[in-house]
C-alpha cells in the first residue's frame, strides 16, 4: 500500500528537525478526521502551544462531532490569535455548529472583509455559510 503524500512530507520535515504535527493534524481533520488526527493535534499542541494549536485541536474536535469542546478550544485560539482567515473560518463554522449565530457572524464577517477566497478547499463552504446568514460576498476583483 502506498504511503500517503502527507506522511512522506511529514517524514521529510521531521528528518530535518521541523515539527509539523499541527499542520498535518489540521490537514487530517479535513481529509481523514478521527481520533488519530485529534491525538496528533494534541501532541502537536503540547510541543507548540499557540493559537494554531488551539485551532487545530478545535477543528479536529468539531470534525468528530465534539462541538462543545471545540467551542472552548476555538475561543482560546481567538483570545491569542489574529484575523487569520483560516482561524476565523474555523471559528465561524464551529460557532455555527454550536448554534452561536453572533459568534459565527462575527468571524464570518472578518473572513469576508479580509479575503473570502482565502482557500480553494473552503470556498464553497464560505459561500454557503454567508448565504445562510444573508451576508453578501463581494465580487472578485
PDB file of C-alpha atoms in Angstrom:
ATOM      1  CA  UNK A   1       0.000   0.000   0.000  1.00  0.00           C
ATOM      2  CA  UNK A   2       1.460   3.395  -0.947  1.00  0.00           C
ATOM      3  CA  UNK A   3       2.329   5.858   1.793  1.00  0.00           C
ATOM      4  CA  UNK A   4       0.089   8.974   1.748  1.00  0.00           C
ATOM      5  CA  UNK A   5       1.929  12.038   0.481  1.00  0.00           C
ATOM      6  CA  UNK A   6       1.183  13.897   3.725  1.00  0.00           C
ATOM      7  CA  UNK A   7       3.055  11.194   5.640  1.00  0.00           C
ATOM      8  CA  UNK A   8       6.013  11.473   3.256  1.00  0.00           C
ATOM      9  CA  UNK A   9       6.117  15.250   3.697  1.00  0.00           C
ATOM     10  CA  UNK A  10       5.892  14.811   7.474  1.00  0.00           C
ATOM     11  CA  UNK A  11       8.831  12.416   7.438  1.00  0.00           C
ATOM     12  CA  UNK A  12      10.918  14.781   5.337  1.00  0.00           C
ATOM     13  CA  UNK A  13      10.256  17.679   7.692  1.00  0.00           C
ATOM     14  CA  UNK A  14      10.908  15.525  10.778  1.00  0.00           C
ATOM     15  CA  UNK A  15      14.197  14.323   9.294  1.00  0.00           C
ATOM     16  CA  UNK A  16      15.215  17.977   9.050  1.00  0.00           C
ATOM     17  CA  UNK A  17      14.138  18.823  12.588  1.00  0.00           C
ATOM     18  CA  UNK A  18      10.876  20.597  11.683  1.00  0.00           C
ATOM     19  CA  UNK A  19       7.760  19.834  13.732  1.00  0.00           C
ATOM     20  CA  UNK A  20       4.662  19.809  11.512  1.00  0.00           C
ATOM     21  CA  UNK A  21       2.329  17.847  13.782  1.00  0.00           C
ATOM     22  CA  UNK A  22      -0.177  20.714  13.930  1.00  0.00           C
ATOM     23  CA  UNK A  23      -0.195  21.298  10.187  1.00  0.00           C
ATOM     24  CA  UNK A  24      -0.617  17.596   9.445  1.00  0.00           C
ATOM     25  CA  UNK A  25      -3.345  17.248  12.075  1.00  0.00           C
ATOM     26  CA  UNK A  26      -5.181  20.191  10.508  1.00  0.00           C
ATOM     27  CA  UNK A  27      -4.882  18.547   7.085  1.00  0.00           C
ATOM     28  CA  UNK A  28      -6.075  15.230   8.510  1.00  0.00           C
ATOM     29  CA  UNK A  29      -9.095  16.864  10.159  1.00  0.00           C
ATOM     30  CA  UNK A  30     -10.354  17.726   6.674  1.00  0.00           C
ATOM     31  CA  UNK A  31      -9.245  14.614   4.839  1.00  0.00           C
ATOM     32  CA  UNK A  32      -9.415  11.787   7.367  1.00  0.00           C
ATOM     33  CA  UNK A  33     -10.930  13.050  10.622  1.00  0.00           C
ATOM     34  CA  UNK A  34     -10.864  10.812  13.657  1.00  0.00           C
ATOM     35  CA  UNK A  35      -9.271  10.092  16.966  1.00  0.00           C
ATOM     36  CA  UNK A  36      -5.816   9.604  15.422  1.00  0.00           C
ATOM     37  CA  UNK A  37      -5.888  13.107  13.930  1.00  0.00           C
ATOM     38  CA  UNK A  38      -7.122  14.514  17.247  1.00  0.00           C
ATOM     39  CA  UNK A  39      -4.307  12.725  19.092  1.00  0.00           C
ATOM     40  CA  UNK A  40      -1.790  14.183  16.632  1.00  0.00           C
ATOM     41  CA  UNK A  41      -3.303  17.641  17.170  1.00  0.00           C
ATOM     42  CA  UNK A  42      -2.991  17.316  20.946  1.00  0.00           C
ATOM     43  CA  UNK A  43       0.607  16.086  20.604  1.00  0.00           C
ATOM     44  CA  UNK A  44       1.442  18.999  18.324  1.00  0.00           C
ATOM     45  CA  UNK A  45      -0.205  21.430  20.745  1.00  0.00           C
ATOM     46  CA  UNK A  46       1.926  20.122  23.617  1.00  0.00           C
ATOM     47  CA  UNK A  47       5.054  20.792  21.577  1.00  0.00           C
ATOM     48  CA  UNK A  48       3.866  24.127  20.133  1.00  0.00           C
ATOM     49  CA  UNK A  49       1.396  25.837  22.433  1.00  0.00           C
ATOM     50  CA  UNK A  50      -0.123  28.595  20.292  1.00  0.00           C
ATOM     51  CA  UNK A  51      -3.334  29.840  18.776  1.00  0.00           C
ATOM     52  CA  UNK A  52      -2.658  27.388  15.913  1.00  0.00           C
ATOM     53  CA  UNK A  53      -2.517  24.569  18.461  1.00  0.00           C
ATOM     54  CA  UNK A  54      -5.863  25.550  19.955  1.00  0.00           C
ATOM     55  CA  UNK A  55      -7.339  25.996  16.477  1.00  0.00           C
ATOM     56  CA  UNK A  56      -6.096  22.612  15.291  1.00  0.00           C
ATOM     57  CA  UNK A  57      -7.451  20.820  18.350  1.00  0.00           C
ATOM     58  CA  UNK A  58     -10.750  22.717  17.973  1.00  0.00           C
ATOM     59  CA  UNK A  59     -11.127  21.830  14.291  1.00  0.00           C
ATOM     60  CA  UNK A  60     -10.369  18.181  14.966  1.00  0.00           C
ATOM     61  CA  UNK A  61     -12.892  18.106  17.822  1.00  0.00           C
ATOM     62  CA  UNK A  62     -15.512  19.736  15.607  1.00  0.00           C
ATOM     63  CA  UNK A  63     -14.877  17.306  12.748  1.00  0.00           C
ATOM     64  CA  UNK A  64     -15.540  14.321  15.031  1.00  0.00           C
ATOM     65  CA  UNK A  65     -18.699  15.854  16.466  1.00  0.00           C
ATOM     66  CA  UNK A  66     -17.422  17.143  19.798  1.00  0.00           C
ATOM     67  CA  UNK A  67     -18.723  20.667  19.235  1.00  0.00           C
ATOM     68  CA  UNK A  68     -18.898  21.792  22.871  1.00  0.00           C
ATOM     69  CA  UNK A  69     -15.219  21.026  23.394  1.00  0.00           C
ATOM     70  CA  UNK A  70     -14.395  22.603  20.030  1.00  0.00           C
ATOM     71  CA  UNK A  71     -16.017  25.868  21.130  1.00  0.00           C
ATOM     72  CA  UNK A  72     -13.790  26.073  24.203  1.00  0.00           C
ATOM     73  CA  UNK A  73     -10.663  25.468  22.130  1.00  0.00           C
ATOM     74  CA  UNK A  74     -11.587  27.930  19.386  1.00  0.00           C
ATOM     75  CA  UNK A  75     -12.333  30.583  22.000  1.00  0.00           C
ATOM     76  CA  UNK A  76      -8.839  30.048  23.404  1.00  0.00           C
ATOM     77  CA  UNK A  77      -7.405  30.353  19.886  1.00  0.00           C
ATOM     78  CA  UNK A  78      -9.293  33.593  19.272  1.00  0.00           C
ATOM     79  CA  UNK A  79      -8.049  35.025  22.557  1.00  0.00           C
ATOM     80  CA  UNK A  80      -4.432  34.771  21.389  1.00  0.00           C
ATOM     81  CA  UNK A  81      -4.940  34.656  17.617  1.00  0.00           C
ATOM     82  CA  UNK A  82      -5.495  37.287  14.993  1.00  0.00           C
ATOM     83  CA  UNK A  83      -7.511  37.910  11.828  1.00  0.00           C
ATOM     84  CA  UNK A  84      -6.068  34.872  10.047  1.00  0.00           C
ATOM     85  CA  UNK A  85      -8.832  33.863   7.617  1.00  0.00           C
ATOM     86  CA  UNK A  86      -8.430  30.148   8.292  1.00  0.00           C
ATOM     87  CA  UNK A  87      -8.741  30.685  12.040  1.00  0.00           C
ATOM     88  CA  UNK A  88     -11.767  32.929  11.542  1.00  0.00           C
ATOM     89  CA  UNK A  89     -13.384  30.474   9.087  1.00  0.00           C
ATOM     90  CA  UNK A  90     -12.928  27.608  11.544  1.00  0.00           C
ATOM     91  CA  UNK A  91     -14.365  29.774  14.316  1.00  0.00           C
ATOM     92  CA  UNK A  92     -17.397  30.705  12.192  1.00  0.00           C
ATOM     93  CA  UNK A  93     -18.129  27.074  11.357  1.00  0.00           C
ATOM     94  CA  UNK A  94     -17.653  25.889  14.937  1.00  0.00           C
ATOM     95  CA  UNK A  95     -19.848  28.655  16.373  1.00  0.00           C
ATOM     96  CA  UNK A  96     -22.456  27.920  13.704  1.00  0.00           C
ATOM     97  CA  UNK A  97     -22.379  24.251  14.674  1.00  0.00           C
ATOM     98  CA  UNK A  98     -22.895  25.223  18.308  1.00  0.00           C
ATOM     99  CA  UNK A  99     -25.847  27.452  17.449  1.00  0.00           C
ATOM    100  CA  UNK A 100     -23.954  30.649  18.295  1.00  0.00           C
ATOM    101  CA  UNK A 101     -25.225  32.869  15.477  1.00  0.00           C
ATOM    102  CA  UNK A 102     -23.402  36.000  16.677  1.00  0.00           C
ATOM    103  CA  UNK A 103     -20.055  34.212  17.024  1.00  0.00           C
ATOM    104  CA  UNK A 104     -20.487  32.686  13.578  1.00  0.00           C
ATOM    105  CA  UNK A 105     -21.420  36.033  12.009  1.00  0.00           C
ATOM    106  CA  UNK A 106     -18.629  37.975  13.719  1.00  0.00           C
ATOM    107  CA  UNK A 107     -15.980  35.583  12.423  1.00  0.00           C
ATOM    108  CA  UNK A 108     -17.568  35.102   9.009  1.00  0.00           C
ATOM    109  CA  UNK A 109     -17.633  38.880   8.534  1.00  0.00           C
ATOM    110  CA  UNK A 110     -13.891  39.038   9.200  1.00  0.00           C
ATOM    111  CA  UNK A 111     -13.275  36.341   6.581  1.00  0.00           C
ATOM    112  CA  UNK A 112     -15.454  38.144   4.047  1.00  0.00           C
ATOM    113  CA  UNK A 113     -13.933  41.569   4.765  1.00  0.00           C
ATOM    114  CA  UNK A 114     -10.344  40.340   4.625  1.00  0.00           C
ATOM    115  CA  UNK A 115     -10.374  37.589   1.996  1.00  0.00           C
ATOM    116  CA  UNK A 116     -13.438  35.458   1.242  1.00  0.00           C
ATOM    117  CA  UNK A 117     -11.425  33.496  -1.338  1.00  0.00           C
ATOM    118  CA  UNK A 118      -8.576  32.574   1.013  1.00  0.00           C
ATOM    119  CA  UNK A 119      -8.929  28.856   0.321  1.00  0.00           C
ATOM    120  CA  UNK A 120      -9.946  26.759  -2.665  1.00  0.00           C
ATOM    121  CA  UNK A 121     -10.841  23.972  -0.247  1.00  0.00           C
ATOM    122  CA  UNK A 122     -13.302  26.094   1.723  1.00  0.00           C
ATOM    123  CA  UNK A 123     -14.543  28.490  -0.979  1.00  0.00           C
ATOM    124  CA  UNK A 124     -17.924  26.815  -1.432  1.00  0.00           C
ATOM    125  CA  UNK A 125     -18.368  26.473   2.333  1.00  0.00           C
ATOM    126  CA  UNK A 126     -17.739  30.190   2.841  1.00  0.00           C
ATOM    127  CA  UNK A 127     -20.380  30.988   0.202  1.00  0.00           C
ATOM    128  CA  UNK A 128     -22.864  28.559   1.786  1.00  0.00           C
ATOM    129  CA  UNK A 129     -22.335  29.939   5.291  1.00  0.00           C
ATOM    130  CA  UNK A 130     -22.581  33.513   4.023  1.00  0.00           C
ATOM    131  CA  UNK A 131     -25.812  32.629   2.223  1.00  0.00           C
ATOM    132  CA  UNK A 132     -27.219  31.016   5.366  1.00  0.00           C
ATOM    133  CA  UNK A 133     -26.645  34.240   7.291  1.00  0.00           C
ATOM    134  CA  UNK A 134     -27.585  36.597   4.441  1.00  0.00           C
ATOM    135  CA  UNK A 135     -24.078  38.061   4.227  1.00  0.00           C
ATOM    136  CA  UNK A 136     -23.112  39.175   0.721  1.00  0.00           C
ATOM    137  CA  UNK A 137     -19.725  38.249  -0.659  1.00  0.00           C
ATOM    138  CA  UNK A 138     -18.141  40.988  -2.785  1.00  0.00           C
ATOM    139  CA  UNK A 139     -17.366  40.054  -6.366  1.00  0.00           C
ATOM    140  CA  UNK A 140     -13.829  39.043  -7.239  1.00  0.00           C
ATOM    141  CA  UNK A 141     -11.741  41.937  -8.486  1.00  0.00           C
TER     142      UNK A 141
END
